[in-house]
Coordinates of C-alpha atoms in Angstrom, one line a residue:
Chain A
M1 CA 118.9 39.8 111.9
T2 CA 118.8 43.3 113.2
A3 CA 121.5 44.1 115.8
A4 CA 121.2 46.7 118.4
P5 CA 122.7 50.0 117.2
A6 CA 126.5 49.8 117.7
P7 CA 128.0 52.5 119.9
L8 CA 129.3 55.4 117.8
P9 CA 132.8 56.7 118.1
A10 CA 132.6 59.5 120.6
A11 CA 132.2 62.9 119.1
R12 CA 135.5 64.5 120.0
T13 CA 134.5 68.0 120.7
A14 CA 130.8 68.7 120.5
A15 CA 129.4 69.8 123.8
V16 CA 125.8 70.4 122.8
V17 CA 123.8 68.9 120.0
W18 CA 120.3 69.7 119.0
V19 CA 118.5 67.8 116.2
N20 CA 115.2 69.1 114.9
G21 CA 114.5 71.2 117.9
A22 CA 115.4 68.7 120.6
R23 CA 118.6 68.4 122.5
Q24 CA 120.3 65.0 122.0
P25 CA 123.2 63.3 123.7
A26 CA 126.3 64.4 121.8
G27 CA 127.6 60.9 121.4
A28 CA 124.3 59.4 120.2
A29 CA 123.2 58.4 116.7
H30 CA 121.2 61.4 115.5
L31 CA 120.5 60.9 111.8
S32 CA 119.2 58.5 109.3
A33 CA 121.9 57.1 107.0
L34 CA 119.5 58.0 104.2
D35 CA 119.5 61.7 105.1
R36 CA 120.2 63.6 101.9
G37 CA 122.7 65.7 103.8
F38 CA 124.8 62.6 104.2
T39 CA 124.1 60.8 100.9
L40 CA 124.3 63.9 98.6
A41 CA 125.5 66.9 100.5
D42 CA 122.0 68.2 99.9
G43 CA 122.0 71.0 102.4
V44 CA 123.7 74.2 103.7
F45 CA 125.4 75.4 106.8
E46 CA 126.8 78.2 108.9
T47 CA 129.6 78.4 111.4
V48 CA 129.4 81.1 113.9
R49 CA 131.9 82.1 116.7
V50 CA 130.6 82.5 120.2
Y51 CA 132.3 85.1 122.4
G52 CA 131.4 85.3 126.1
G53 CA 128.2 83.4 125.4
T54 CA 127.1 85.6 122.5
A55 CA 127.0 84.4 118.9
F56 CA 128.7 87.1 116.8
R57 CA 126.5 88.4 114.0
L58 CA 124.1 85.4 114.3
D59 CA 121.4 87.2 112.2
A60 CA 123.8 87.8 109.3
H61 CA 124.6 84.1 109.3
L62 CA 120.9 83.2 109.5
D63 CA 120.2 85.5 106.6
R64 CA 122.9 83.8 104.5
L65 CA 121.6 80.4 105.5
A66 CA 118.1 81.4 104.5
R67 CA 119.2 82.6 101.1
A68 CA 121.1 79.4 100.4
A69 CA 118.2 77.3 101.5
A70 CA 115.8 79.2 99.3
A71 CA 118.2 78.7 96.3
L72 CA 118.1 75.0 96.8
E73 CA 114.4 75.0 97.7
I74 CA 114.9 73.5 101.1
A75 CA 112.4 74.7 103.7
L76 CA 114.1 76.5 106.7
P77 CA 112.2 75.8 109.9
A78 CA 111.1 78.9 111.8
D79 CA 112.6 77.7 115.1
V80 CA 116.3 77.6 113.9
R81 CA 117.2 80.9 115.6
A82 CA 115.6 79.9 118.9
T83 CA 117.3 76.5 118.8
A84 CA 120.6 78.2 118.1
L85 CA 120.2 80.6 121.0
A86 CA 119.2 77.7 123.3
A87 CA 122.2 75.6 122.3
V88 CA 124.6 78.6 122.7
A89 CA 123.1 79.2 126.2
E90 CA 123.9 75.6 127.2
G91 CA 127.4 75.6 125.6
P92 CA 130.8 77.0 126.6
A93 CA 131.2 80.8 126.7
S94 CA 133.9 80.6 124.1
A95 CA 132.7 78.3 121.4
S96 CA 131.9 77.5 117.8
L97 CA 128.3 77.2 116.7
R98 CA 127.4 75.2 113.7
I99 CA 124.0 75.2 112.1
T100 CA 123.4 72.6 109.5
L101 CA 120.2 72.3 107.4
S102 CA 119.7 69.4 105.1
R103 CA 116.7 68.3 102.9
G104 CA 116.2 65.4 105.3
P105 CA 115.9 61.7 104.6
G106 CA 114.9 60.7 101.1
A107 CA 115.1 58.1 98.5
G108 CA 118.2 57.8 96.4
G109 CA 118.7 59.9 93.3
A110 CA 120.0 63.4 93.1
A111 CA 116.6 64.9 92.2
P112 CA 114.7 66.1 95.3
P113 CA 111.5 64.2 96.0
P114 CA 108.6 65.9 94.2
V115 CA 106.9 66.3 97.6
A116 CA 109.3 67.7 100.2
G117 CA 109.7 65.8 103.4
P118 CA 110.7 67.4 106.7
P119 CA 114.2 68.9 106.6
T120 CA 116.9 68.1 109.1
V121 CA 118.3 70.8 111.3
V122 CA 121.4 70.2 113.5
V123 CA 122.7 72.8 115.9
A124 CA 126.0 71.9 117.5
V125 CA 128.0 74.0 119.9
A126 CA 131.6 73.0 120.7
P127 CA 134.4 74.5 122.7
L128 CA 136.4 76.6 120.3
A129 CA 139.0 74.3 118.8
P130 CA 142.4 75.5 119.9
F131 CA 144.5 77.3 117.3
P132 CA 148.2 76.9 117.2
P133 CA 149.5 79.6 119.6
S134 CA 151.8 80.9 116.9
L135 CA 149.0 81.4 114.4
Y136 CA 148.6 85.1 114.9
E137 CA 152.2 85.7 115.8
H138 CA 153.9 83.8 113.0
G139 CA 151.2 83.5 110.3
L140 CA 150.2 80.7 108.0
A141 CA 151.9 79.1 105.1
A142 CA 149.7 78.2 102.2
H143 CA 149.9 75.8 99.3
V144 CA 148.2 76.6 96.0
A145 CA 145.7 73.9 95.3
S146 CA 146.2 71.8 92.2
G147 CA 142.5 71.9 91.5
R148 CA 140.4 75.0 90.9
R149 CA 137.4 76.6 92.5
N150 CA 134.5 76.8 90.1
E151 CA 133.2 80.4 90.0
R152 CA 130.4 79.3 87.7
A153 CA 129.2 76.3 89.8
M154 CA 125.4 75.9 90.3
T155 CA 126.0 76.7 93.9
A156 CA 128.8 79.3 93.7
G157 CA 128.5 81.7 96.6
L158 CA 126.3 79.4 98.6
K159 CA 127.7 77.7 101.7
T160 CA 126.5 74.2 100.9
L161 CA 127.7 70.9 102.4
S162 CA 129.9 70.1 99.4
Y163 CA 133.2 70.7 101.1
T164 CA 135.0 67.6 99.6
D165 CA 137.3 69.8 97.5
A166 CA 138.3 72.0 100.5
T167 CA 139.2 68.8 102.4
A168 CA 141.1 67.4 99.5
A169 CA 143.0 70.7 99.1
L170 CA 143.9 70.6 102.8
V171 CA 145.1 67.0 102.5
E172 CA 147.3 68.1 99.6
A173 CA 148.5 71.1 101.5
R174 CA 149.5 69.0 104.5
R175 CA 151.5 66.7 102.2
A176 CA 153.2 69.8 100.9
G177 CA 154.1 70.9 104.5
A178 CA 151.7 73.9 104.4
D179 CA 148.9 74.9 106.8
E180 CA 146.4 76.1 104.3
A181 CA 145.3 75.9 100.7
I182 CA 144.6 78.8 98.3
F183 CA 142.3 78.2 95.4
L184 CA 142.6 79.8 92.0
D185 CA 139.4 80.0 90.0
T186 CA 139.0 78.5 86.5
R187 CA 140.5 81.7 85.0
D188 CA 143.6 81.7 87.1
R189 CA 142.5 84.4 89.5
C190 CA 142.8 84.1 93.3
S191 CA 139.5 82.9 94.8
E192 CA 139.8 82.1 98.5
A193 CA 141.4 79.6 100.9
A194 CA 139.9 76.2 101.7
S195 CA 137.2 77.8 104.0
S196 CA 138.4 81.4 104.5
N197 CA 138.3 84.5 102.4
L198 CA 141.6 86.0 101.1
F199 CA 142.9 89.6 101.5
A200 CA 146.2 91.1 100.2
W201 CA 147.8 94.4 100.9
D202 CA 149.8 95.7 98.0
G203 CA 151.3 98.6 99.9
A204 CA 148.5 101.0 98.9
T205 CA 145.3 99.1 98.6
L206 CA 143.6 96.2 100.4
L207 CA 142.5 93.7 97.7
T208 CA 140.1 90.9 98.0
P209 CA 138.7 88.7 95.2
P210 CA 135.1 89.6 94.2
L211 CA 132.4 87.0 94.5
S212 CA 132.6 86.6 90.7
C213 CA 135.9 84.7 91.4
G214 CA 134.1 82.1 93.4
A215 CA 134.7 83.7 96.8
L216 CA 132.0 83.0 99.4
P217 CA 130.3 86.2 100.7
G218 CA 132.0 85.8 104.1
I219 CA 130.5 87.5 107.2
T220 CA 134.0 88.3 108.4
R221 CA 135.0 89.4 104.9
G222 CA 132.2 91.9 105.0
A223 CA 133.1 93.2 108.4
V224 CA 136.7 93.7 107.4
L225 CA 135.7 95.7 104.3
A226 CA 133.5 97.9 106.5
L227 CA 136.3 98.3 109.0
A228 CA 138.7 99.3 106.3
A229 CA 136.3 101.8 104.9
A230 CA 135.7 103.3 108.3
R231 CA 139.4 103.7 109.0
G232 CA 140.3 105.2 105.6
V233 CA 142.2 102.1 104.4
P234 CA 141.7 101.9 100.6
A235 CA 140.1 98.6 99.6
D236 CA 139.1 97.1 96.3
E237 CA 137.1 94.0 95.5
R238 CA 138.8 93.2 92.2
P239 CA 140.3 90.1 90.5
F240 CA 144.0 89.4 91.0
G241 CA 146.3 86.6 90.1
L242 CA 148.9 84.6 91.9
D243 CA 151.6 87.0 90.8
E244 CA 149.9 89.8 92.6
L245 CA 149.4 87.7 95.7
V246 CA 153.0 86.7 96.0
A247 CA 154.1 90.3 95.3
A248 CA 151.9 91.5 98.2
R249 CA 153.4 93.2 101.2
E250 CA 150.9 91.5 103.5
A251 CA 148.1 89.0 103.2
F252 CA 145.5 87.5 105.6
L253 CA 142.6 85.0 105.6
T254 CA 139.3 85.7 107.2
S255 CA 136.7 83.3 108.7
S256 CA 134.3 83.4 111.5
L257 CA 136.3 81.1 113.7
R258 CA 139.9 82.3 113.0
E259 CA 139.0 86.0 112.5
L260 CA 142.0 87.5 110.6
A261 CA 144.8 85.0 110.3
P262 CA 148.0 86.4 108.8
L263 CA 149.2 84.6 105.6
V264 CA 153.0 84.9 105.3
R265 CA 154.0 82.3 102.8
V266 CA 152.6 80.9 99.5
D267 CA 154.1 77.8 97.9
G268 CA 157.3 78.4 99.9
R269 CA 157.7 82.1 98.9
A270 CA 157.6 84.7 101.6
L271 CA 155.0 87.6 101.3
G272 CA 156.7 90.9 102.2
D273 CA 159.2 90.2 105.0
G274 CA 157.5 86.9 105.8
R275 CA 155.9 88.2 109.0
P276 CA 152.4 89.5 109.9
G277 CA 152.4 93.2 108.9
P278 CA 151.0 96.4 110.3
V279 CA 147.9 96.6 108.2
T280 CA 146.9 93.1 109.2
R281 CA 147.6 93.8 112.8
E282 CA 145.6 97.0 112.7
L283 CA 142.5 95.4 111.1
A284 CA 142.7 92.4 113.4
A285 CA 142.7 94.7 116.4
A286 CA 139.8 96.7 114.9
Y287 CA 137.9 93.5 114.4
R288 CA 138.5 92.5 118.0
D289 CA 137.2 95.9 119.1
L290 CA 134.1 95.3 117.0
V291 CA 133.6 91.9 118.6
R292 CA 134.0 93.4 122.0
A293 CA 131.5 96.1 121.2
E294 CA 128.9 93.7 119.9
C295 CA 129.4 90.7 122.3
A296 CA 130.6 92.5 125.4
A297 CA 133.3 89.8 125.3
Chain B
M1 CA 117.7 68.8 129.4
T2 CA 118.4 65.8 127.1
A3 CA 115.3 64.5 125.3
A4 CA 114.9 60.9 124.1
P5 CA 115.8 60.8 120.4
A6 CA 112.9 62.0 118.4
P7 CA 111.5 59.4 115.9
L8 CA 113.0 60.0 112.5
P9 CA 110.8 60.4 109.4
A10 CA 110.5 56.9 107.9
A11 CA 113.0 56.2 105.2
R12 CA 110.8 55.9 102.2
T13 CA 112.4 53.2 100.3
A14 CA 115.4 51.5 102.0
A15 CA 114.7 47.9 102.8
V16 CA 118.1 47.0 104.3
V17 CA 120.6 49.2 106.0
W18 CA 124.0 48.1 107.4
V19 CA 126.1 50.6 109.3
N20 CA 129.7 49.7 110.1
G21 CA 129.2 46.0 109.5
A22 CA 126.0 45.6 111.5
R23 CA 122.4 45.5 110.2
Q24 CA 120.3 48.3 111.6
P25 CA 116.6 49.0 111.4
A26 CA 116.0 51.1 108.3
G27 CA 114.1 53.8 110.1
A28 CA 116.5 54.2 113.0
A29 CA 119.0 56.9 113.7
H30 CA 122.3 55.5 112.4
L31 CA 124.8 58.3 112.3
S32 CA 126.3 61.0 114.5
A33 CA 125.3 64.5 113.3
L34 CA 129.1 65.2 113.6
D35 CA 129.9 62.6 110.9
R36 CA 132.1 64.4 108.4
G37 CA 130.0 62.7 105.6
F38 CA 127.1 64.9 106.8
T39 CA 129.0 68.0 107.8
L40 CA 131.5 68.3 105.0
A41 CA 130.6 65.7 102.3
D42 CA 133.9 64.1 103.3
G43 CA 133.4 60.7 101.7
V44 CA 132.7 58.8 98.5
F45 CA 130.0 56.4 97.3
E46 CA 128.9 53.9 94.7
T47 CA 125.4 53.0 93.4
V48 CA 125.1 49.5 92.0
R49 CA 122.1 47.9 90.3
V50 CA 121.0 44.5 91.6
Y51 CA 119.4 42.1 89.0
G52 CA 117.9 38.8 90.2
G53 CA 119.8 39.1 93.5
T54 CA 123.2 39.8 91.9
A55 CA 125.0 43.1 92.1
F56 CA 126.1 43.9 88.5
R57 CA 129.9 44.6 88.3
L58 CA 130.2 45.0 92.0
D59 CA 134.0 44.6 91.9
A60 CA 134.3 47.4 89.3
H61 CA 132.4 49.6 91.7
L62 CA 134.4 48.6 94.7
D63 CA 137.6 49.3 92.7
R64 CA 136.4 52.8 91.9
L65 CA 135.4 53.3 95.5
A66 CA 138.8 52.2 96.7
R67 CA 140.6 54.6 94.3
A68 CA 138.4 57.5 95.4
A69 CA 139.0 56.7 99.1
A70 CA 142.7 56.5 98.6
A71 CA 142.7 59.9 96.8
L72 CA 141.0 61.4 99.9
E73 CA 143.1 59.4 102.3
I74 CA 140.1 57.7 103.8
A75 CA 140.6 54.2 105.1
L76 CA 138.4 51.6 103.3
P77 CA 137.5 48.8 105.7
A78 CA 138.2 45.3 104.5
D79 CA 134.7 44.0 105.1
V80 CA 132.9 46.3 102.7
R81 CA 132.5 43.7 100.0
A82 CA 131.2 41.1 102.4
T83 CA 128.7 43.6 103.9
A84 CA 127.5 44.5 100.5
L85 CA 126.9 40.9 99.6
A86 CA 125.1 40.2 102.9
A87 CA 122.9 43.3 102.4
V88 CA 122.1 42.3 98.8
A89 CA 121.2 38.8 99.9
E90 CA 118.7 40.2 102.4
G91 CA 117.2 42.7 100.0
P92 CA 114.8 42.5 97.1
A93 CA 115.9 40.7 93.9
S94 CA 115.6 43.8 91.8
A95 CA 117.2 46.6 93.8
S96 CA 119.6 49.4 94.1
L97 CA 122.7 49.0 96.3
R98 CA 124.3 52.1 97.7
I99 CA 127.7 51.9 99.4
T100 CA 128.8 55.1 101.2
L101 CA 132.1 55.6 102.9
S102 CA 132.8 58.7 105.0
R103 CA 135.7 59.8 107.1
G104 CA 133.5 59.3 110.2
P105 CA 132.7 61.6 113.1
G106 CA 135.1 64.4 113.6
A107 CA 135.6 67.9 115.0
G108 CA 134.7 70.8 112.8
G109 CA 137.0 72.3 110.2
A110 CA 137.6 71.1 106.7
A111 CA 141.0 69.7 107.5
P112 CA 140.9 66.0 108.4
P113 CA 142.0 65.2 111.9
P114 CA 145.8 64.5 112.1
V115 CA 145.0 61.1 113.5
A116 CA 142.3 59.4 111.5
G117 CA 139.3 58.0 113.5
P118 CA 137.2 55.1 112.3
P119 CA 135.4 55.7 109.0
T120 CA 131.7 55.2 108.5
V121 CA 130.4 52.6 106.1
V122 CA 126.7 52.5 105.1
V123 CA 125.4 49.9 102.9
A124 CA 121.7 50.3 101.9
V125 CA 119.6 48.2 99.6
A126 CA 116.3 49.5 98.3
P127 CA 113.7 48.2 95.9
L128 CA 114.6 49.7 92.5
A129 CA 112.8 53.1 92.4
P130 CA 110.3 52.9 89.6
F131 CA 111.2 54.7 86.4
P132 CA 108.4 56.5 84.4
P133 CA 107.1 53.7 82.2
S134 CA 107.6 56.0 79.2
L135 CA 111.3 56.6 79.9
Y136 CA 112.7 54.1 77.4
E137 CA 109.9 54.4 75.0
H138 CA 109.7 58.2 74.8
G139 CA 113.1 59.4 76.1
L140 CA 114.2 62.2 78.3
A141 CA 114.1 66.0 77.9
A142 CA 117.1 67.8 79.3
H143 CA 117.8 71.3 80.4
V144 CA 121.3 72.7 80.0
A145 CA 122.4 73.7 83.5
S146 CA 123.2 77.4 84.1
G147 CA 126.2 76.4 86.2
R148 CA 129.3 74.5 85.0
R149 CA 131.0 71.3 85.9
N150 CA 134.5 71.9 87.0
E151 CA 136.8 69.6 85.0
R152 CA 139.7 70.8 87.1
A153 CA 138.2 70.3 90.5
M154 CA 140.3 68.7 93.2
T155 CA 138.0 65.7 93.1
A156 CA 137.2 65.6 89.4
G157 CA 136.6 62.0 88.3
L158 CA 135.9 60.9 91.9
K159 CA 132.5 59.9 93.0
T160 CA 132.4 62.0 96.2
L161 CA 129.4 63.0 98.3
S162 CA 129.5 66.5 96.9
Y163 CA 126.3 66.3 94.8
T164 CA 124.8 69.6 95.7
D165 CA 125.4 71.0 92.2
A166 CA 123.7 68.0 90.6
T167 CA 120.7 68.5 92.9
A168 CA 120.6 72.2 92.2
A169 CA 120.7 71.5 88.4
L170 CA 117.8 69.1 88.7
V171 CA 115.8 71.6 90.7
E172 CA 116.5 74.1 87.9
A173 CA 115.6 71.5 85.2
R174 CA 112.3 70.8 86.9
R175 CA 111.5 74.5 87.0
A176 CA 112.2 74.5 83.2
G177 CA 109.9 71.5 82.7
A178 CA 112.7 69.1 81.9
D179 CA 113.5 65.7 83.3
E180 CA 117.3 65.9 83.4
A181 CA 120.2 68.4 83.4
I182 CA 123.2 68.5 81.1
F183 CA 126.4 70.1 82.4
L184 CA 128.9 71.9 80.2
D185 CA 132.4 72.1 81.6
T186 CA 134.2 75.4 82.2
R187 CA 135.4 75.5 78.6
D188 CA 131.9 75.1 77.1
R189 CA 132.2 71.4 76.3
C190 CA 129.6 68.8 77.1
S191 CA 130.5 67.0 80.3
E192 CA 127.8 64.8 81.6
A193 CA 124.2 64.8 83.0
A194 CA 123.4 65.4 86.7
S195 CA 124.5 61.8 87.6
S196 CA 124.8 60.0 84.3
N197 CA 127.3 59.9 81.4
L198 CA 126.3 61.4 78.1
F199 CA 126.6 59.7 74.6
A200 CA 125.7 61.2 71.2
W201 CA 125.4 59.5 67.8
D202 CA 126.2 61.8 65.0
G203 CA 125.2 59.4 62.3
A204 CA 128.6 57.8 61.9
T205 CA 130.3 57.8 65.3
L206 CA 129.3 57.3 68.9
L207 CA 130.7 60.3 70.9
T208 CA 131.1 60.6 74.6
P209 CA 133.0 63.3 76.5
P210 CA 136.4 62.3 77.8
L211 CA 137.2 62.3 81.5
S212 CA 139.1 65.5 80.9
C213 CA 135.7 67.3 80.4
G214 CA 134.7 66.4 83.9
A215 CA 132.8 63.2 83.1
L216 CA 132.9 60.6 85.8
P217 CA 134.4 57.2 84.7
G218 CA 131.1 55.5 84.7
I219 CA 130.9 51.7 85.0
T220 CA 128.0 51.7 82.5
R221 CA 129.8 54.2 80.3
G222 CA 132.8 51.7 80.2
A223 CA 130.5 48.8 79.4
V224 CA 128.8 50.7 76.5
L225 CA 132.1 51.7 75.0
A226 CA 133.2 48.0 75.1
L227 CA 129.9 46.9 73.6
A228 CA 130.2 49.4 70.8
A229 CA 133.7 48.2 70.0
A230 CA 132.6 44.5 70.1
R231 CA 129.8 45.3 67.6
G232 CA 131.8 47.4 65.2
V233 CA 130.1 50.7 66.2
P234 CA 132.7 53.4 65.8
A235 CA 133.1 55.3 69.0
D236 CA 135.2 58.2 70.1
E237 CA 135.9 59.8 73.5
R238 CA 136.5 63.3 72.4
P239 CA 135.3 66.8 73.5
F240 CA 132.2 68.2 71.8
G241 CA 130.1 71.3 72.3
L242 CA 126.4 71.9 72.7
D243 CA 126.1 72.6 69.0
E244 CA 127.2 69.0 68.2
L245 CA 124.9 67.6 70.8
V246 CA 121.8 69.3 69.5
A247 CA 122.8 68.3 65.9
A248 CA 123.1 64.7 66.9
R249 CA 120.8 62.1 65.4
E250 CA 120.5 60.3 68.7
A251 CA 121.7 60.7 72.3
F252 CA 121.4 58.7 75.5
L253 CA 122.5 58.9 79.1
T254 CA 124.1 56.0 81.0
S255 CA 124.0 55.1 84.7
S256 CA 124.0 52.0 86.7
L257 CA 120.4 52.3 87.7
R258 CA 118.9 53.7 84.5
E259 CA 121.2 51.7 82.1
L260 CA 120.8 53.5 78.7
A261 CA 118.2 56.2 78.9
P262 CA 117.3 57.8 75.5
L263 CA 117.8 61.6 75.5
V264 CA 115.5 63.2 72.9
R265 CA 115.3 66.9 73.7
V266 CA 117.8 69.5 74.9
D267 CA 116.5 72.9 75.9
G268 CA 113.3 72.3 73.9
R269 CA 115.1 71.3 70.7
A270 CA 114.5 67.8 69.4
L271 CA 117.5 65.6 68.7
G272 CA 117.1 63.8 65.3
D273 CA 113.4 63.0 65.0
G274 CA 112.8 63.5 68.7
R275 CA 112.4 59.8 69.4
P276 CA 114.8 57.1 70.7
G277 CA 116.8 55.9 67.7
P278 CA 118.1 52.6 66.4
V279 CA 121.7 52.9 67.7
T280 CA 120.4 53.6 71.2
R281 CA 118.0 50.7 71.0
E282 CA 120.7 48.3 69.7
L283 CA 123.2 49.2 72.5
A284 CA 120.5 49.1 75.1
A285 CA 119.5 45.6 74.0
A286 CA 123.2 44.6 74.0
Y287 CA 123.6 46.0 77.5
R288 CA 120.6 44.0 78.6
D289 CA 122.2 40.8 77.1
L290 CA 125.4 41.6 79.0
V291 CA 123.5 42.0 82.3
R292 CA 121.6 38.7 81.6
A293 CA 124.9 36.9 80.9
E294 CA 126.6 38.2 84.1
C295 CA 123.6 38.1 86.5
A296 CA 121.5 35.3 85.1
A297 CA 118.7 37.8 85.5

């Protein structure tokens, strides 16, 4: 009794999907249900923003992907970059590019098979999801997650598929009426947001949690630190607690898709005057200039 | 340029696969690459052992699945139990049953869509993967993972799809020449193994880490605690460190598939005389009796 595959719910936003080097219909079934990316989050990924048809800092993302794959001993096929470029060329000019690499289909059990099978590579390009128009004007309100980021996890610092905690924190934040979630690490230090890095301006120095607090080595985070250095804005990667965050004059979150998103409220308390501040605006404008220079966007 | 779907690598062991209530060819493509179970580990699962065609304690597993789904606000379709029973009836008499529930296909971003789409349910039955014949006779050697379990994670105690750390710990254990990985929690207390609960016998009391140390509320763990109580074996759910584990006279790991697996070595140090001990053997035999009584296996 084997039925014909049931139609899948339409993928809501993907425009272009490539699986293992071949373009597929976006609404098709693409993967085995036994893919270890699905059964065990056994894989890694990158999300890249596309400006005017150019993927910003694609090679930095691919380098990070390669490092994470090597740490998990997942083979990274040589054609991933070419597939990403092909998919971007077929997608909208303003888009998000997601590259996902899993260990591929496999028997049950968390241990990888002794002899590796072929991995799975998915490249998906989608029109950039619209942000609330007020995001950059009004800023975000964050909820402090009840659970902690584990700065000593096996996979700390790697962008693996294990995002359940980020989703759970955003579900909790939504219940609390907030837009975002901020994680503390297991030693009560600020770590990052659900899927963004965190910056705070204390009036004299731009602070961001070091990777030892469980922060991911964000590509945008790195770009912002370089921009701050180039502009003479003092910056420091050092641990800080929630007390320092709520006492900050300004704060913002960074991610490839949202760029620099002002953070104006934490657990209902306004940061500074509760509005995006001048340092945030200056660095956001500088980041936009950087994007324009590199993507001719 | 849309190619016909490429053939997927054959699923190595699955005999029966149901997706969203319909049986599918095991080697087919079943899922959208945009399924949030694949992109974000946004889902939960259960693994159940089938003895003589009967899934042992299926309802306890389904209860745990329902609790985890509710915590993540993922709808659990009403027909999951019926699908599981149908799949088990079609599979081998001695099998593993895996039930996976994800939030289904969705746009990128860790936040669940404001309006939930249909979830994805996969039920897969596979012949029970063979264990090394010497497992129960000689016991397992474990490596202590370099990373920690997070007992204060958002999803602590929930069996979510985020198993990357377990896989990474087993990769590390294999490099160290060990069969298994033991996790400490962030406060240096024993938590559990990669995907099994941990028990130690100190000569007078059967110890197992409490859930507050990041241990999953295992179905087999619960059965073993009940068997110990019924047989007058003193047992205590209390925190203990690695020093107590390596000083134990006996230890074993529990999971639905492996039942009670003797643990005889930790980081190269023998526990007791380095062989499975009498308390482990007694409880393993009692567990087998329990299975026989409930499954007529």
